[in-house]
mmCIF file of C-alpha atoms in Angstrom:
data_model
loop_
_atom_site.group_PDB
_atom_site.id
_atom_site.type_symbol
_atom_site.label_atom_id
_atom_site.label_comp_id
_atom_site.label_asym_id
_atom_site.label_seq_id
_atom_site.Cartn_x
_atom_site.Cartn_y
_atom_site.Cartn_z
ATOM 1 C CA UNK D 1 -2.823 20.103 -12.447
ATOM 2 C CA UNK D 2 -0.383 17.645 -10.875
ATOM 3 C CA UNK D 3 2.945 17.438 -12.731
ATOM 4 C CA UNK D 4 5.597 16.823 -10.034
ATOM 5 C CA UNK D 5 5.300 13.850 -7.689
ATOM 6 C CA UNK D 6 7.505 12.888 -4.735
ATOM 7 C CA UNK D 7 7.503 9.250 -3.665
ATOM 8 C CA UNK D 8 8.748 8.503 -0.129
ATOM 9 C CA UNK D 9 10.182 4.960 0.121
ATOM 10 C CA UNK D 10 11.878 2.976 -2.609
ATOM 11 C CA UNK D 11 10.672 -0.463 -1.566
ATOM 12 C CA UNK D 12 8.712 -2.772 -3.796
ATOM 13 C CA UNK D 13 5.635 -0.567 -4.172
ATOM 14 C CA UNK D 14 7.510 2.713 -4.129
ATOM 15 C CA UNK D 15 9.862 1.559 -6.876
ATOM 16 C CA UNK D 16 6.980 0.238 -8.958
ATOM 17 C CA UNK D 17 5.134 3.566 -8.612
ATOM 18 C CA UNK D 18 8.232 5.511 -9.618
ATOM 19 C CA UNK D 19 8.827 3.302 -12.719
ATOM 20 C CA UNK D 20 5.155 3.611 -13.759
ATOM 21 C CA UNK D 21 4.558 7.303 -13.071
ATOM 22 C CA UNK D 22 7.856 8.608 -14.459
ATOM 23 C CA UNK D 23 6.604 8.025 -17.995
ATOM 24 C CA UNK D 24 4.044 10.783 -17.630
ATOM 25 C CA UNK D 25 5.159 12.924 -14.707
ATOM 26 C CA UNK D 26 8.316 14.455 -13.203
ATOM 27 C CA UNK D 27 9.014 12.063 -10.333
ATOM 28 C CA UNK D 28 11.342 12.382 -7.339
ATOM 29 C CA UNK D 29 12.089 9.545 -4.928
ATOM 30 C CA UNK D 30 13.428 9.780 -1.400
ATOM 31 C CA UNK D 31 14.604 6.932 0.760
ATOM 32 C CA UNK D 32 16.638 6.905 3.950
ATOM 33 C CA UNK D 33 18.676 4.062 2.446
ATOM 34 C CA UNK D 34 20.457 5.591 -0.562
ATOM 35 C CA UNK D 35 21.304 2.109 -2.007
ATOM 36 C CA UNK D 36 17.556 1.592 -2.633
ATOM 37 C CA UNK D 37 17.695 4.339 -5.246
ATOM 38 C CA UNK D 38 20.451 3.062 -7.464
ATOM 39 C CA UNK D 39 18.232 1.052 -9.846
ATOM 40 C CA UNK D 40 15.704 3.849 -10.403
ATOM 41 C CA UNK D 41 15.917 5.691 -13.729
ATOM 42 C CA UNK D 42 14.274 8.774 -15.221
ATOM 43 C CA UNK D 43 13.614 10.124 -11.704
ATOM 44 C CA UNK D 44 15.118 12.594 -9.270
ATOM 45 C CA UNK D 45 16.867 10.616 -6.560
ATOM 46 C CA UNK D 46 17.025 12.406 -3.198
ATOM 47 C CA UNK D 47 19.418 11.158 -0.559
ATOM 48 C CA UNK D 48 18.829 14.030 1.878
ATOM 49 C CA UNK D 49 15.518 15.544 2.964
ATOM 50 C CA UNK D 50 16.825 19.082 2.445
ATOM 51 C CA UNK D 51 17.261 18.372 -1.314
ATOM 52 C CA UNK D 52 13.512 17.995 -1.697
ATOM 53 C CA UNK D 53 12.696 21.622 -1.019
ATOM 54 C CA UNK D 54 13.731 22.852 -4.465
ATOM 55 C CA UNK D 55 11.771 20.094 -6.201
ATOM 56 C CA UNK D 56 8.434 21.522 -4.912
ATOM 57 C CA UNK D 57 6.234 18.456 -5.398
ATOM 58 C CA UNK D 58 2.479 18.873 -5.971
ATOM 59 C CA UNK D 59 1.730 15.370 -4.703
ATOM 60 C CA UNK D 60 3.529 13.332 -2.038
ATOM 61 C CA UNK D 61 2.952 9.578 -2.152
ATOM 62 C CA UNK D 62 4.021 8.009 1.104
ATOM 63 C CA UNK D 63 5.081 4.414 0.264
ATOM 64 C CA UNK D 64 7.135 3.572 3.359
ATOM 65 C CA UNK D 65 6.311 0.649 5.643
ATOM 66 C CA UNK D 66 3.013 0.746 7.474
ATOM 67 C CA UNK D 67 4.562 1.418 10.899
ATOM 68 C CA UNK D 68 6.640 4.296 9.565
ATOM 69 C CA UNK D 69 3.925 6.186 7.652
ATOM 70 C CA UNK D 70 3.236 8.975 10.132
ATOM 71 C CA UNK D 71 6.886 9.383 10.996
ATOM 72 C CA UNK D 72 7.745 9.785 7.292
ATOM 73 C CA UNK D 73 5.044 12.443 6.880
ATOM 74 C CA UNK D 74 6.375 14.316 9.947
ATOM 75 C CA UNK D 75 9.858 14.512 8.481
ATOM 76 C CA UNK D 76 8.751 15.488 4.955
ATOM 77 C CA UNK D 77 5.985 18.057 5.583
ATOM 78 C CA UNK D 78 8.403 20.854 6.523
ATOM 79 C CA UNK D 79 10.169 20.645 3.126
ATOM 80 C CA UNK D 80 7.144 20.420 0.756
ATOM 81 C CA UNK D 81 4.825 23.282 -0.285
ATOM 82 C CA UNK D 82 1.714 23.995 1.743
ATOM 83 C CA UNK D 83 -0.520 23.200 -1.204
ATOM 84 C CA UNK D 84 1.077 19.821 -1.922
ATOM 85 C CA UNK D 85 -1.439 17.007 -1.575
ATOM 86 C CA UNK D 86 -0.216 14.285 0.751
ATOM 87 C CA UNK D 87 -1.204 10.658 0.239
ATOM 88 C CA UNK D 88 -0.651 7.122 1.496
ATOM 89 C CA UNK D 89 -1.161 3.631 0.014
ATOM 90 C CA UNK D 90 -1.219 1.745 3.320
ATOM 91 C CA UNK D 91 -3.068 -1.577 3.767
ATOM 92 C CA UNK D 92 -4.637 -0.463 7.081
ATOM 93 C CA UNK D 93 -5.860 3.123 7.664
ATOM 94 C CA UNK D 94 -6.365 3.002 11.440
ATOM 95 C CA UNK D 95 -5.438 6.413 12.859
ATOM 96 C CA UNK D 96 -4.572 8.073 9.535
ATOM 97 C CA UNK D 97 -7.883 9.944 9.334
ATOM 98 C CA UNK D 98 -7.069 11.750 12.609
ATOM 99 C CA UNK D 99 -3.491 12.419 11.398
ATOM 100 C CA UNK D 100 -4.697 14.011 8.193
ATOM 101 C CA UNK D 101 -7.239 16.173 10.007
ATOM 102 C CA UNK D 102 -4.574 17.429 12.433
ATOM 103 C CA UNK D 103 -2.178 18.180 9.608
ATOM 104 C CA UNK D 104 -4.592 20.579 7.943
ATOM 105 C CA UNK D 105 -3.321 19.383 4.570
ATOM 106 C CA UNK D 106 -5.256 18.196 1.569
ATOM 107 C CA UNK D 107 -4.911 14.454 1.362
ATOM 108 C CA UNK D 108 -5.852 11.405 -0.606
ATOM 109 C CA UNK D 109 -5.705 7.855 0.818
ATOM 110 C CA UNK D 110 -5.790 4.802 -1.442
ATOM 111 C CA UNK D 111 -4.945 1.094 -1.318
ATOM 112 C CA UNK D 112 -3.764 -0.731 -4.444
ATOM 113 C CA UNK D 113 -4.759 -4.270 -3.469
ATOM 114 C CA UNK D 114 -1.901 -6.141 -5.114
ATOM 115 C CA UNK D 115 1.838 -6.490 -4.612
ATOM 116 C CA UNK D 116 4.923 -7.931 -6.248
ATOM 117 C CA UNK D 117 4.442 -11.277 -4.442
ATOM 118 C CA UNK D 118 0.994 -12.196 -5.764
ATOM 119 C CA UNK D 119 0.118 -9.574 -8.343
ATOM 120 C CA UNK D 120 1.181 -9.736 -11.966
ATOM 121 C CA UNK D 121 2.222 -6.101 -12.345
ATOM 122 C CA UNK D 122 2.365 -6.479 -16.133
ATOM 123 C CA UNK D 123 -1.377 -7.211 -16.287
ATOM 124 C CA UNK D 124 -3.468 -5.766 -13.485
ATOM 125 C CA UNK D 125 -6.826 -6.042 -15.228
ATOM 126 C CA UNK D 126 -8.098 -8.534 -12.622
ATOM 127 C CA UNK D 127 -6.816 -6.524 -9.635
ATOM 128 C CA UNK D 128 -8.554 -3.948 -7.439
ATOM 129 C CA UNK D 129 -7.825 -0.580 -5.797
ATOM 130 C CA UNK D 130 -9.643 1.291 -3.030
ATOM 131 C CA UNK D 131 -9.968 5.058 -2.782
ATOM 132 C CA UNK D 132 -11.040 6.569 0.542
ATOM 133 C CA UNK D 133 -14.210 8.664 0.303
ATOM 134 C CA UNK D 134 -12.987 11.449 2.583
ATOM 135 C CA UNK D 135 -10.045 12.238 0.261
ATOM 136 C CA UNK D 136 -9.475 15.601 -1.533
ATOM 137 C CA UNK D 137 -11.364 15.759 -4.854
ATOM 138 C CA UNK D 138 -8.226 16.641 -6.900
ATOM 139 C CA UNK D 139 -6.266 13.837 -5.300
ATOM 140 C CA UNK D 140 -9.145 11.434 -5.964
ATOM 141 C CA UNK D 141 -9.246 12.363 -9.636
ATOM 142 C CA UNK D 142 -5.487 11.812 -9.970
ATOM 143 C CA UNK D 143 -5.574 8.305 -8.509
ATOM 144 C CA UNK D 144 -8.797 7.382 -10.309
ATOM 145 C CA UNK D 145 -7.232 8.268 -13.620
ATOM 146 C CA UNK D 146 -3.981 6.506 -12.717
ATOM 147 C CA UNK D 147 -5.664 3.316 -11.553
ATOM 148 C CA UNK D 148 -8.055 3.288 -14.505
ATOM 149 C CA UNK D 149 -5.080 3.589 -16.873
ATOM 150 C CA UNK D 150 -3.886 0.333 -15.347
ATOM 151 C CA UNK D 151 -7.381 -1.190 -15.809
ATOM 152 C CA UNK D 152 -7.846 -1.727 -12.102
ATOM 153 C CA UNK D 153 -11.308 -2.110 -10.677
ATOM 154 C CA UNK D 154 -12.076 0.791 -8.322
ATOM 155 C CA UNK D 155 -13.968 0.833 -5.062
ATOM 156 C CA UNK D 156 -14.741 3.735 -2.715
ATOM 157 C CA UNK D 157 -14.907 3.226 1.019
ATOM 158 C CA UNK D 158 -14.676 5.431 4.124
ATOM 159 C CA UNK D 159 -11.652 4.971 6.409
ATOM 160 C CA UNK D 160 -13.679 2.681 8.719
ATOM 161 C CA UNK D 161 -15.268 0.726 5.888
ATOM 162 C CA UNK D 162 -11.840 0.151 4.365
ATOM 163 C CA UNK D 163 -10.353 -1.398 7.489
ATOM 164 C CA UNK D 164 -13.474 -3.577 7.956
ATOM 165 C CA UNK D 165 -13.161 -4.876 4.399
ATOM 166 C CA UNK D 166 -9.439 -5.525 4.839
ATOM 167 C CA UNK D 167 -10.140 -7.527 8.034
ATOM 168 C CA UNK D 168 -12.255 -9.830 5.883
ATOM 169 C CA UNK D 169 -10.338 -9.860 2.596
ATOM 170 C CA UNK D 170 -6.744 -9.968 3.951
ATOM 171 C CA UNK D 171 -6.785 -10.973 7.633
ATOM 172 C CA UNK D 172 -8.794 -14.108 7.029
ATOM 173 C CA UNK D 173 -6.565 -15.578 4.248
ATOM 174 C CA UNK D 174 -3.363 -14.347 5.959
ATOM 175 C CA UNK D 175 -4.358 -16.028 9.240
ATOM 176 C CA UNK D 176 -5.460 -19.209 7.549
ATOM 177 C CA UNK D 177 -2.203 -19.416 5.620
ATOM 178 C CA UNK D 178 -0.118 -18.909 8.765
ATOM 179 C CA UNK D 179 -2.050 -21.712 10.514
ATOM 180 C CA UNK D 180 -1.447 -23.959 7.451
ATOM 181 C CA UNK D 181 2.249 -23.128 7.565
ATOM 182 C CA UNK D 182 2.476 -24.052 11.242
ATOM 183 C CA UNK D 183 0.816 -27.436 10.640
ATOM 184 C CA UNK D 184 2.564 -28.587 7.426
ATOM 185 C CA UNK D 185 5.398 -31.032 7.036
ATOM 186 C CA UNK D 186 7.432 -31.986 3.998
ATOM 187 C CA UNK D 187 5.773 -34.581 1.747
ATOM 188 C CA UNK D 188 7.611 -36.457 -0.967
ATOM 189 C CA UNK D 189 4.558 -36.529 -3.280
ATOM 190 C CA UNK D 190 2.288 -33.645 -2.251
ATOM 191 C CA UNK D 191 -1.099 -33.293 -3.896
ATOM 192 C CA UNK D 192 -2.035 -30.457 -6.234
ATOM 193 C CA UNK D 193 -4.040 -28.601 -3.590
ATOM 194 C CA UNK D 194 -1.266 -28.951 -1.070
ATOM 195 C CA UNK D 195 1.313 -27.551 -3.487
ATOM 196 C CA UNK D 196 -0.946 -24.596 -4.327
ATOM 197 C CA UNK D 197 -1.314 -23.801 -0.594
ATOM 198 C CA UNK D 198 2.424 -24.228 -0.117
ATOM 199 C CA UNK D 199 3.182 -21.715 -2.872
ATOM 200 C CA UNK D 200 0.815 -19.189 -1.250
ATOM 201 C CA UNK D 201 2.410 -19.760 2.162
ATOM 202 C CA UNK D 202 5.921 -19.224 0.822
ATOM 203 C CA UNK D 203 4.876 -16.009 -0.862
ATOM 204 C CA UNK D 204 3.045 -14.705 2.187
ATOM 205 C CA UNK D 205 5.893 -15.477 4.605
ATOM 206 C CA UNK D 206 8.366 -13.671 2.318
ATOM 207 C CA UNK D 207 6.402 -10.454 2.714
ATOM 208 C CA UNK D 208 7.647 -7.608 4.890
ATOM 209 C CA UNK D 209 7.022 -8.204 8.583
ATOM 210 C CA UNK D 210 5.563 -4.698 8.974
ATOM 211 C CA UNK D 211 2.986 -5.415 6.301
ATOM 212 C CA UNK D 212 1.929 -8.740 7.865
ATOM 213 C CA UNK D 213 1.747 -7.337 11.408
ATOM 214 C CA UNK D 214 -0.106 -4.242 10.270
ATOM 215 C CA UNK D 215 -2.798 -6.232 8.555
ATOM 216 C CA UNK D 216 -3.138 -8.834 11.331
ATOM 217 C CA UNK D 217 -3.161 -6.123 14.057
ATOM 218 C CA UNK D 218 -6.016 -4.272 12.332
ATOM 219 C CA UNK D 219 -8.482 -3.797 15.180
ATOM 220 C CA UNK D 220 -11.213 -5.448 13.108
ATOM 221 C CA UNK D 221 -9.161 -8.573 12.557
ATOM 222 C CA UNK D 222 -9.743 -10.200 15.965
ATOM 223 C CA UNK D 223 -13.435 -10.625 15.257
ATOM 224 C CA UNK D 224 -12.639 -12.476 12.052
ATOM 225 C CA UNK D 225 -10.193 -14.758 13.902
ATOM 226 C CA UNK D 226 -12.839 -15.603 16.465
ATOM 227 C CA UNK D 227 -15.139 -16.447 13.562
ATOM 228 C CA UNK D 228 -12.519 -18.780 12.025
ATOM 229 C CA UNK D 229 -12.077 -20.446 15.466
ATOM 230 C CA UNK D 230 -15.830 -20.977 15.782
ATOM 231 C CA UNK D 231 -16.045 -22.463 12.266
ATOM 232 C CA UNK D 232 -13.160 -24.855 13.019
ATOM 233 C CA UNK D 233 -14.810 -25.980 16.188
ATOM 234 C CA UNK D 234 -17.968 -26.665 14.236
ATOM 235 C CA UNK D 235 -16.017 -28.587 11.600
ATOM 236 C CA UNK D 236 -14.348 -30.695 14.280
#
């Protein structure tokens, strides 16, 4: 039974996970930037990797930026128990399946499909989460119970299926919004539709660059971009 959880990364999602999970579990948080930890309460705050060894987590949730995920695992695996389940919440899973297999560790990979920019974290009943089929059964149960407690709708996909779905559900709207942003100019009396798109564009462009690039550089995204291009040509 999982009782102690270590969260790597105290960014937006890492902090939200810590604040939510610390009500029911013993939670520790590690971040290479100690100032990121100062607003976290009811958690163990680790400033040095060596401090984690005594905590002995049973689950590690890797919540660092997409491009740093494997590097964070590499630095933390030596200080956590061999039976600790390792997990990620990345938006793109490309390459992680191979990493997990090489590690020899039990793992669980999920994707909560919301964030502080667009998701109302006080009411997630209309939001979704994905759990990767290849994940360890105990890890799956933990995240299923956690996500269901938040009233999220759950979906199960393989690693490949997940990235294909993300290319459609995130790469298409992200790309379309970036194109809109590149074309827009300030209007004194913008219409309702324009203002709605503008709000979305501002939110998207305030997101972390690693998140945007990771989603757009998903190897399945280029096919969707070609499809958008083809549809625009047809419209013209």
